[in-house]
PDB file of C-alpha atoms in Angstrom:
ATOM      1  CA  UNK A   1      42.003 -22.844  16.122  1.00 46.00           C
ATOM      2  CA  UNK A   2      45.445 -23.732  17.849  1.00 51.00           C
ATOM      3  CA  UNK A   3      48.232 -23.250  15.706  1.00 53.00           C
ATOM      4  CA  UNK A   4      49.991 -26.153  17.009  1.00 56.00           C
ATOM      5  CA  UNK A   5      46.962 -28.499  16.349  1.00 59.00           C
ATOM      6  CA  UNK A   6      46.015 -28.046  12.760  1.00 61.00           C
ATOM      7  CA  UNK A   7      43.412 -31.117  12.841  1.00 66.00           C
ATOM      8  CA  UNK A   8      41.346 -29.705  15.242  1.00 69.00           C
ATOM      9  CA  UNK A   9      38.068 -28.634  13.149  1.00 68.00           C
ATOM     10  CA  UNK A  10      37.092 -24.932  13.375  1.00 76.00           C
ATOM     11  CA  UNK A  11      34.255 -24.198  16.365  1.00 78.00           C
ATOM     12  CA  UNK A  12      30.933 -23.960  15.289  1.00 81.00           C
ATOM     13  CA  UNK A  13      28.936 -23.848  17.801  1.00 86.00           C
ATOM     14  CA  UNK A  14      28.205 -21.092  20.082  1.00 89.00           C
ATOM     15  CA  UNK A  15      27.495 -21.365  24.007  1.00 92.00           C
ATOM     16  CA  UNK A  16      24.561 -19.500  25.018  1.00 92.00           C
ATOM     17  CA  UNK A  17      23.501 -17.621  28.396  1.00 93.00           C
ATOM     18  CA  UNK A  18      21.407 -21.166  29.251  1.00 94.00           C
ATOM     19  CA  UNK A  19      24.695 -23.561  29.189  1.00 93.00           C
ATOM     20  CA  UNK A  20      23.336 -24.600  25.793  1.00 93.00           C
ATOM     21  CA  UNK A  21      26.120 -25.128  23.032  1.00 94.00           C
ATOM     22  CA  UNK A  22      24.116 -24.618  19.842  1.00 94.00           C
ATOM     23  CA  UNK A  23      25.928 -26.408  16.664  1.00 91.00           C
ATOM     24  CA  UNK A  24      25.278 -23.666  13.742  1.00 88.00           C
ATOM     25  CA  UNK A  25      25.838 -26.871  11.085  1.00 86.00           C
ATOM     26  CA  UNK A  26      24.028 -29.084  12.595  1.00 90.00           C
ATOM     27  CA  UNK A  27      21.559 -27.602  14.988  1.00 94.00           C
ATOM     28  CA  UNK A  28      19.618 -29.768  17.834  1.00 95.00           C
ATOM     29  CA  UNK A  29      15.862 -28.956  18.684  1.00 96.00           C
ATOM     30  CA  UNK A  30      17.497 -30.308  22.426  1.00 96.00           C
ATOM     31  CA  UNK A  31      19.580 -26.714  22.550  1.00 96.00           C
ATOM     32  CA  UNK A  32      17.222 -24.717  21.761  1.00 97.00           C
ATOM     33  CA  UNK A  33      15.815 -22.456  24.644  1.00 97.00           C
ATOM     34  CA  UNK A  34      13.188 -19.828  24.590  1.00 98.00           C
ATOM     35  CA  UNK A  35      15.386 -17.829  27.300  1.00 97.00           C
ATOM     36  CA  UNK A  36      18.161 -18.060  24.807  1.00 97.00           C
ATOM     37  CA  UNK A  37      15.915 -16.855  21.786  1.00 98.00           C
ATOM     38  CA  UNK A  38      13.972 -13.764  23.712  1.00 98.00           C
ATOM     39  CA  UNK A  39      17.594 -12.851  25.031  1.00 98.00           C
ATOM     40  CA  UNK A  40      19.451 -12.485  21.801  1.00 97.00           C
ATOM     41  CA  UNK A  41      16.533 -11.086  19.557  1.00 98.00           C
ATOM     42  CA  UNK A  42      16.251  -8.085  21.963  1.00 98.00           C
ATOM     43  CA  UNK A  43      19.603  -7.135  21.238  1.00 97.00           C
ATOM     44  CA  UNK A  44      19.484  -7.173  18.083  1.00 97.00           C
ATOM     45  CA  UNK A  45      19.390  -4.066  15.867  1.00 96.00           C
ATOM     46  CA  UNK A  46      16.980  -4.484  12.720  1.00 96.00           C
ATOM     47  CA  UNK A  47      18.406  -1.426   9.955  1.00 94.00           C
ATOM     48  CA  UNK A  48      21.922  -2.076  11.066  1.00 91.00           C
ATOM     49  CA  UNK A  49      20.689  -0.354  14.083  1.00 94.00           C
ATOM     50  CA  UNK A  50      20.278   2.824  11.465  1.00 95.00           C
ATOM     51  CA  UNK A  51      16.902   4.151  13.365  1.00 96.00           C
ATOM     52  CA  UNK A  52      15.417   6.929  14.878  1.00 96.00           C
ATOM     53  CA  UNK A  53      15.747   7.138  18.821  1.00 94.00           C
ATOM     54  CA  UNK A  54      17.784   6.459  21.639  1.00 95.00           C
ATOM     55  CA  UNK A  55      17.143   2.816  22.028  1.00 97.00           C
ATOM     56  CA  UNK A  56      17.422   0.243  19.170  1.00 97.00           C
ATOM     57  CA  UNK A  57      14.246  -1.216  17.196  1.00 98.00           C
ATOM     58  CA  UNK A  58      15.056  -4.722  18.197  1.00 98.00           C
ATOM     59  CA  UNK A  59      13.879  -7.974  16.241  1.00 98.00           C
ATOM     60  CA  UNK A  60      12.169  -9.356  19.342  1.00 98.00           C
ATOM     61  CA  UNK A  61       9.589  -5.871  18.785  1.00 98.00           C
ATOM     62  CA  UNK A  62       9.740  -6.201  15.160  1.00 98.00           C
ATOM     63  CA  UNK A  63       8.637  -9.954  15.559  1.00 98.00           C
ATOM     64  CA  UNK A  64       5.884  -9.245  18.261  1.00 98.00           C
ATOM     65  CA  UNK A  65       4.460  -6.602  15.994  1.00 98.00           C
ATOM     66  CA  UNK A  66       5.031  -8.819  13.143  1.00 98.00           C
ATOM     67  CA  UNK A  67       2.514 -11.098  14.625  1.00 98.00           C
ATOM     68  CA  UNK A  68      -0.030  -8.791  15.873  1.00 98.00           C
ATOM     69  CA  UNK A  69      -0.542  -7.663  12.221  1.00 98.00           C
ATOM     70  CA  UNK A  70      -1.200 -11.238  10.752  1.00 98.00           C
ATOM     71  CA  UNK A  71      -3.454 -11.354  13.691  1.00 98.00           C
ATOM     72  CA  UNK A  72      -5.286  -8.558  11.821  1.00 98.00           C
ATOM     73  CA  UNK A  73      -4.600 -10.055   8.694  1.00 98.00           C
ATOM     74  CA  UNK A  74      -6.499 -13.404   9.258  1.00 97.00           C
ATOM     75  CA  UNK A  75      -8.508 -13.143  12.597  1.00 95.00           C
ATOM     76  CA  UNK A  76      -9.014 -16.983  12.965  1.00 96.00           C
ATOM     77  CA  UNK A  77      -5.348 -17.708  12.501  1.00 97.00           C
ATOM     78  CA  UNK A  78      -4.901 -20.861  15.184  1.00 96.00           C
ATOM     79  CA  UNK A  79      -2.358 -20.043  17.779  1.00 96.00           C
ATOM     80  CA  UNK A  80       0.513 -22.585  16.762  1.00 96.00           C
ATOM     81  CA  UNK A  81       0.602 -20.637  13.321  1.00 98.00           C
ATOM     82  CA  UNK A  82       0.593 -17.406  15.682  1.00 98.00           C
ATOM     83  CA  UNK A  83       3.376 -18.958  17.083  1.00 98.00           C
ATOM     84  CA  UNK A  84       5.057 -19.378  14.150  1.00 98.00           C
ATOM     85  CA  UNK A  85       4.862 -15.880  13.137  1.00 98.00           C
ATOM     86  CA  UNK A  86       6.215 -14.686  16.056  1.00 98.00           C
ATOM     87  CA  UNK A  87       9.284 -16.722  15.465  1.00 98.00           C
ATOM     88  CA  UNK A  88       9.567 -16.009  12.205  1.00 97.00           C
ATOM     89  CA  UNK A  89      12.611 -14.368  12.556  1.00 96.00           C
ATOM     90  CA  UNK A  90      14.364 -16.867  15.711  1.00 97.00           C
ATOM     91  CA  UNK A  91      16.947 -18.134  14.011  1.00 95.00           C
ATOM     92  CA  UNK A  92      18.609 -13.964  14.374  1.00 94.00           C
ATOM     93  CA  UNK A  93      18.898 -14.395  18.045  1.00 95.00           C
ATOM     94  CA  UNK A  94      22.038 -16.216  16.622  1.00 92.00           C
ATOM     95  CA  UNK A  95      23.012 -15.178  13.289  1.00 88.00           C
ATOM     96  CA  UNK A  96      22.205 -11.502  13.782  1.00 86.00           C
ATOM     97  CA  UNK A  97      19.845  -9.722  11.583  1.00 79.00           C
ATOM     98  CA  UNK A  98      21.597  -9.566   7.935  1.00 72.00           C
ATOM     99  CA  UNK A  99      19.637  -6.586   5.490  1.00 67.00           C
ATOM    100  CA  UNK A 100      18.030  -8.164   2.859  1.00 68.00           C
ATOM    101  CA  UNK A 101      21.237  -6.401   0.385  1.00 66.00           C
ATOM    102  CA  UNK A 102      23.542  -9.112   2.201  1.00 68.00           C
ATOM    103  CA  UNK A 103      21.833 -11.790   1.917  1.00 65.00           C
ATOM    104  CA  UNK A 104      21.165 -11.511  -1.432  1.00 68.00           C
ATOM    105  CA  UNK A 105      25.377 -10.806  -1.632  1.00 67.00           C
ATOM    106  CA  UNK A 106      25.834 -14.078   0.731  1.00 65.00           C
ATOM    107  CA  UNK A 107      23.781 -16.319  -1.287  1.00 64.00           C
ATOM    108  CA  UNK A 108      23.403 -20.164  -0.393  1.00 62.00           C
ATOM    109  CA  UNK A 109      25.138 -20.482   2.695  1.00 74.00           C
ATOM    110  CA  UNK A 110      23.838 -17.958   4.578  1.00 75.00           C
ATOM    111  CA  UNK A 111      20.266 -19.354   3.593  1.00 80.00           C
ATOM    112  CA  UNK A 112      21.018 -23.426   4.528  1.00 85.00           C
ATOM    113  CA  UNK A 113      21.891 -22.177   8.143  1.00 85.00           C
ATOM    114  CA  UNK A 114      19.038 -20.073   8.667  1.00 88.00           C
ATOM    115  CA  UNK A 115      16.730 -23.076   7.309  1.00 92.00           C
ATOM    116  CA  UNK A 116      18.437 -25.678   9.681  1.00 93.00           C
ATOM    117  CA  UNK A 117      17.970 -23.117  12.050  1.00 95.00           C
ATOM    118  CA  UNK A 118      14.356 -22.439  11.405  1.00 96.00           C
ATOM    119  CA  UNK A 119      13.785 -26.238  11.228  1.00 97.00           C
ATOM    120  CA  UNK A 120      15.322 -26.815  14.709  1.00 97.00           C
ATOM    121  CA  UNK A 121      13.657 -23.653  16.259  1.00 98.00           C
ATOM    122  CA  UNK A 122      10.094 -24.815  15.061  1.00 97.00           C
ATOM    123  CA  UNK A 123      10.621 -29.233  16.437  1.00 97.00           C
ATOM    124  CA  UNK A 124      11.811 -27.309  19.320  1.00 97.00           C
ATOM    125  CA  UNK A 125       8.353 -25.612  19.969  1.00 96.00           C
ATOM    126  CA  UNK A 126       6.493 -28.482  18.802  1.00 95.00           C
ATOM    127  CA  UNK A 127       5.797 -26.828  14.982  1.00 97.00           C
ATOM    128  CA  UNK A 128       6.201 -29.122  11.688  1.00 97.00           C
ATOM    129  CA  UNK A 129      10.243 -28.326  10.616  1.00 96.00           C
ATOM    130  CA  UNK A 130       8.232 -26.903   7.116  1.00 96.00           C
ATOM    131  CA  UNK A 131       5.440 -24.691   7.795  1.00 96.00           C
ATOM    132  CA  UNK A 132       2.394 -24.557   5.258  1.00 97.00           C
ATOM    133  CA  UNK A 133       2.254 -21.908   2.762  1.00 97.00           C
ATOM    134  CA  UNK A 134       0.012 -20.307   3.553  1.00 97.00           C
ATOM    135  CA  UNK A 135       1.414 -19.600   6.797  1.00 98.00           C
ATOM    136  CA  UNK A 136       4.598 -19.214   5.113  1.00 97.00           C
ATOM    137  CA  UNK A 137       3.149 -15.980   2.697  1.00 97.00           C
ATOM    138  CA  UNK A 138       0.904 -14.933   5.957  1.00 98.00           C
ATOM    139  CA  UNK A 139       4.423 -14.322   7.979  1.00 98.00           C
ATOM    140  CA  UNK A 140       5.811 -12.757   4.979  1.00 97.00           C
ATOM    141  CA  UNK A 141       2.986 -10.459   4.280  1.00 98.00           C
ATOM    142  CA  UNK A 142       2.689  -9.266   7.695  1.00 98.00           C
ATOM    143  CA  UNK A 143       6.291  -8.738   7.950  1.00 97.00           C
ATOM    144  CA  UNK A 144       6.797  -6.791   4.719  1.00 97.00           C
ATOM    145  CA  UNK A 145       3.354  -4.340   5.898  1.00 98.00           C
ATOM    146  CA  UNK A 146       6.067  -3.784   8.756  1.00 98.00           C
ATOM    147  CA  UNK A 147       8.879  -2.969   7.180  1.00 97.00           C
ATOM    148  CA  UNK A 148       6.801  -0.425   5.440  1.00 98.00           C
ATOM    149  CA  UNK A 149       6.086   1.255   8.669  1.00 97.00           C
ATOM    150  CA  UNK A 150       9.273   0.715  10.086  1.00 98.00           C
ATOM    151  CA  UNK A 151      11.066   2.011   6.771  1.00 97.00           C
ATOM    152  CA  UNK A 152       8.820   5.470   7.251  1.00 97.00           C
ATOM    153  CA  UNK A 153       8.752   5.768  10.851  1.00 97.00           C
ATOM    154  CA  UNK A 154      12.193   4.834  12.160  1.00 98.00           C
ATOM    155  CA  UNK A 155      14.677   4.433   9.381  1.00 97.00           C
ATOM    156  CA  UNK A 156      14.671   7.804   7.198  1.00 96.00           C
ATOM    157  CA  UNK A 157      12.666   6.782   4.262  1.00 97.00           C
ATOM    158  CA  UNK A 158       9.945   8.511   2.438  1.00 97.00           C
ATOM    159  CA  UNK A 159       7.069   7.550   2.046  1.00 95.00           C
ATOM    160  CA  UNK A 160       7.147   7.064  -1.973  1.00 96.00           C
ATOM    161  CA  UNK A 161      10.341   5.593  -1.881  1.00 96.00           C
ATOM    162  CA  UNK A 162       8.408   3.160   1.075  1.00 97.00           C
ATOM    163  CA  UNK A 163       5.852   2.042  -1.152  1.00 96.00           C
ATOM    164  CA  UNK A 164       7.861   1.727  -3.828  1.00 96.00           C
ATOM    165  CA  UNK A 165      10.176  -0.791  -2.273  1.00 94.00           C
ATOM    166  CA  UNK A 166       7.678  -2.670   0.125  1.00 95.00           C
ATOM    167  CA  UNK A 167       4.067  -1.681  -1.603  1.00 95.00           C
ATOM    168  CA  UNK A 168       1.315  -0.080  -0.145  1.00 92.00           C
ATOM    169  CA  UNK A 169       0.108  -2.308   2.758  1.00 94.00           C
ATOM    170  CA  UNK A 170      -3.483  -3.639   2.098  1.00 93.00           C
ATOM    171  CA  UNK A 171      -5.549  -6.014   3.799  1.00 94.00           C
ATOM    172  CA  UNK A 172      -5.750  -3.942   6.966  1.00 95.00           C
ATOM    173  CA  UNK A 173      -8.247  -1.053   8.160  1.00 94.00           C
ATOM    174  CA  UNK A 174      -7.032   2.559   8.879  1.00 95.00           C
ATOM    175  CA  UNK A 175      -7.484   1.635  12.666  1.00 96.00           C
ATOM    176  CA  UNK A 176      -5.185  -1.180  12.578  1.00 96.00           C
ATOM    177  CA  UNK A 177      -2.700   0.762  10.620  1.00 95.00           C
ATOM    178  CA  UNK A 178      -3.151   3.831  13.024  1.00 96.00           C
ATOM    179  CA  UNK A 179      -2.394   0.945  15.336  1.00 97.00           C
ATOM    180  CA  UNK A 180       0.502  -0.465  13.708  1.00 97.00           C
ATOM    181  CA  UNK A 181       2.117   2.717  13.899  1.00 96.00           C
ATOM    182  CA  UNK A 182       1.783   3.504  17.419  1.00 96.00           C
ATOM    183  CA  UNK A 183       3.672   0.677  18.191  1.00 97.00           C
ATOM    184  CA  UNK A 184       6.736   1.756  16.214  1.00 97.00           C
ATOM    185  CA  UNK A 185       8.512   3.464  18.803  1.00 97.00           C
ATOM    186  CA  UNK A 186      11.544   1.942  20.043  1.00 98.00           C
ATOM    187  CA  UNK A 187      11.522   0.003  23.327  1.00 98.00           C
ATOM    188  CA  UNK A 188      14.327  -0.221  25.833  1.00 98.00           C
ATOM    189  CA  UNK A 189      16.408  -3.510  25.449  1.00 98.00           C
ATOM    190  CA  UNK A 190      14.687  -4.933  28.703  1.00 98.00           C
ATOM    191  CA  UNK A 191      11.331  -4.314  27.401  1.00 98.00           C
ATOM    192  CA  UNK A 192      11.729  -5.765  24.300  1.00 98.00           C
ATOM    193  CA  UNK A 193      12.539  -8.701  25.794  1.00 98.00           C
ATOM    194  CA  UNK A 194       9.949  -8.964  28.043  1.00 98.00           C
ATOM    195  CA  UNK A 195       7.542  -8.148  25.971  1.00 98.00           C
ATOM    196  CA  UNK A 196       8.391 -10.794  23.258  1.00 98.00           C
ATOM    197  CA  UNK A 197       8.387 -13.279  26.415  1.00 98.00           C
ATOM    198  CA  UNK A 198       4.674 -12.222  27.405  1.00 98.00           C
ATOM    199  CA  UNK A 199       3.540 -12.820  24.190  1.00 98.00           C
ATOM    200  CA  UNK A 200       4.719 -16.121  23.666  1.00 98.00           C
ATOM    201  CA  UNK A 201       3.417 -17.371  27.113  1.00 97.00           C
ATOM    202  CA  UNK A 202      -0.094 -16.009  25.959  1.00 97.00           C
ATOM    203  CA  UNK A 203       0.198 -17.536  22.679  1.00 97.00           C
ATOM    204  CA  UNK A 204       1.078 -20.796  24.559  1.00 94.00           C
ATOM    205  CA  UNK A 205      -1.928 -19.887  26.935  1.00 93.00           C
ATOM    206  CA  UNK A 206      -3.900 -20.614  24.279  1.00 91.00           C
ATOM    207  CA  UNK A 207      -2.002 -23.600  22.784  1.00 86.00           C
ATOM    208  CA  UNK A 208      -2.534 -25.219  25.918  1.00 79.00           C
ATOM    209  CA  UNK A 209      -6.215 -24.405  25.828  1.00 78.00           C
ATOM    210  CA  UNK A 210      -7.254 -25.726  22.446  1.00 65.00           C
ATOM    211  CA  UNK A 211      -5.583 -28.982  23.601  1.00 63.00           C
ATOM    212  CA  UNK A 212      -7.588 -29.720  26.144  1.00 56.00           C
ATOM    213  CA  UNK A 213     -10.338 -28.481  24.692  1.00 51.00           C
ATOM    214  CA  UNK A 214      -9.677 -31.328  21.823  1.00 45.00           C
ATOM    215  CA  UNK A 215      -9.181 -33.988  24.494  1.00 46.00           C
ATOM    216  CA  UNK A 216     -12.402 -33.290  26.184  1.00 45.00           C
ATOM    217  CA  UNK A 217     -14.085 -33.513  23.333  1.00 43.00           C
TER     218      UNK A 217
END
């Protein structure tokens, strides 16, 4: 803020690669772009960026891997909640990804922009602000069974001390674990990206193809 004009409010917006100027207090569903979203997320770090590797383990892999496991969770899940999942963690492309310790040390605030967020993210897509519950626990199932692997695999911990904070993941076969893990290693920032872009155009795919399907009949 200009020290010589005090009643100028301070910015709160931020302008993304798109043009877009997305309001952080009062988000618009209008600003939100996809390009925007698959941008940020694959540049940023989840652990504080305190992994294994050369490259970063970005949110836009954690969120694509995220999904595949509540793919394995509930097989018939309908591709908008799919879509859902996948964005369950959007709203980081602009607030960064906080550890779970600092949110709990941020409190309200922190929580009322990520919801706004969330809720302008999801219109945006063409998903209800609110998701249902059970889509709600699905997301956060999946993506707890992840942090498990991600905690073991990439960020230092052992495996006790894994289960201990996360649980033991159930639901899924040793396959799809096996799978799970083999997915863990950390892509390049480019791939990331791309990757988290494929998979929402193929989620959308099929969006697209239980519509008509619906119309024709």
């Amino acid at each position: 803020m200009p020290a010589d004009r005090p009643d100028i409010p301070p910015r709160a917006w931020q302008r993304m690669l798109s043009g877009r100027r997305l309001n952080l207090l009062d988000p618009s569903p209008f600003d939100i772009e996809l390009s925007d979203i698959a941008h940020g997320l694959a540049r940023v770090a989840r652990w504080n960026g305190q992994t294994l590797g050369d490259n970063a383990f970005s949110v836009a892999q954690h969120s694509v891997i995220v999904e595949e496991i509540a793919g394995m969770l509930k097989s018939d899940l309908p591709a908008k909640w799919r879509l859902a999942v996948l964005l369950h963690d959007a709203p980081e492309y602009v607030i960064g990804d906080m550890i779970s310790p600092f949110k709990t040390v941020m409190g309200g605030n922190y929580r009322q922009v990520e919801e706004r967020l969330h809720e302008a993210i999801h219109i945006s897509f063409g998903l209800p602000a609110h998701l249902p519950v059970y889509v709600s626990k699905l997301a956060k199932k999946a993506d707890i069974i992840c942090a498990y692997f991600e905690a073991i695999e990439l960020a230092g911990f052992e495996e006790k001390e894994a289960r201990k904070i996360f649980g033991r993941p159930r639901g899924l076969e040793e396959a799809q674990l096996e799978q799970v893990r083999a997915a863990m290693p950390p892509l390049q920032t480019g791939a990331a990206q791309r990757q988290f872009l494929q998979r929402f155009e193929e989620i959308n795919s099929q969006l697209h193809l239980a519509t008509e399907g619906l119309r024709i009949l």
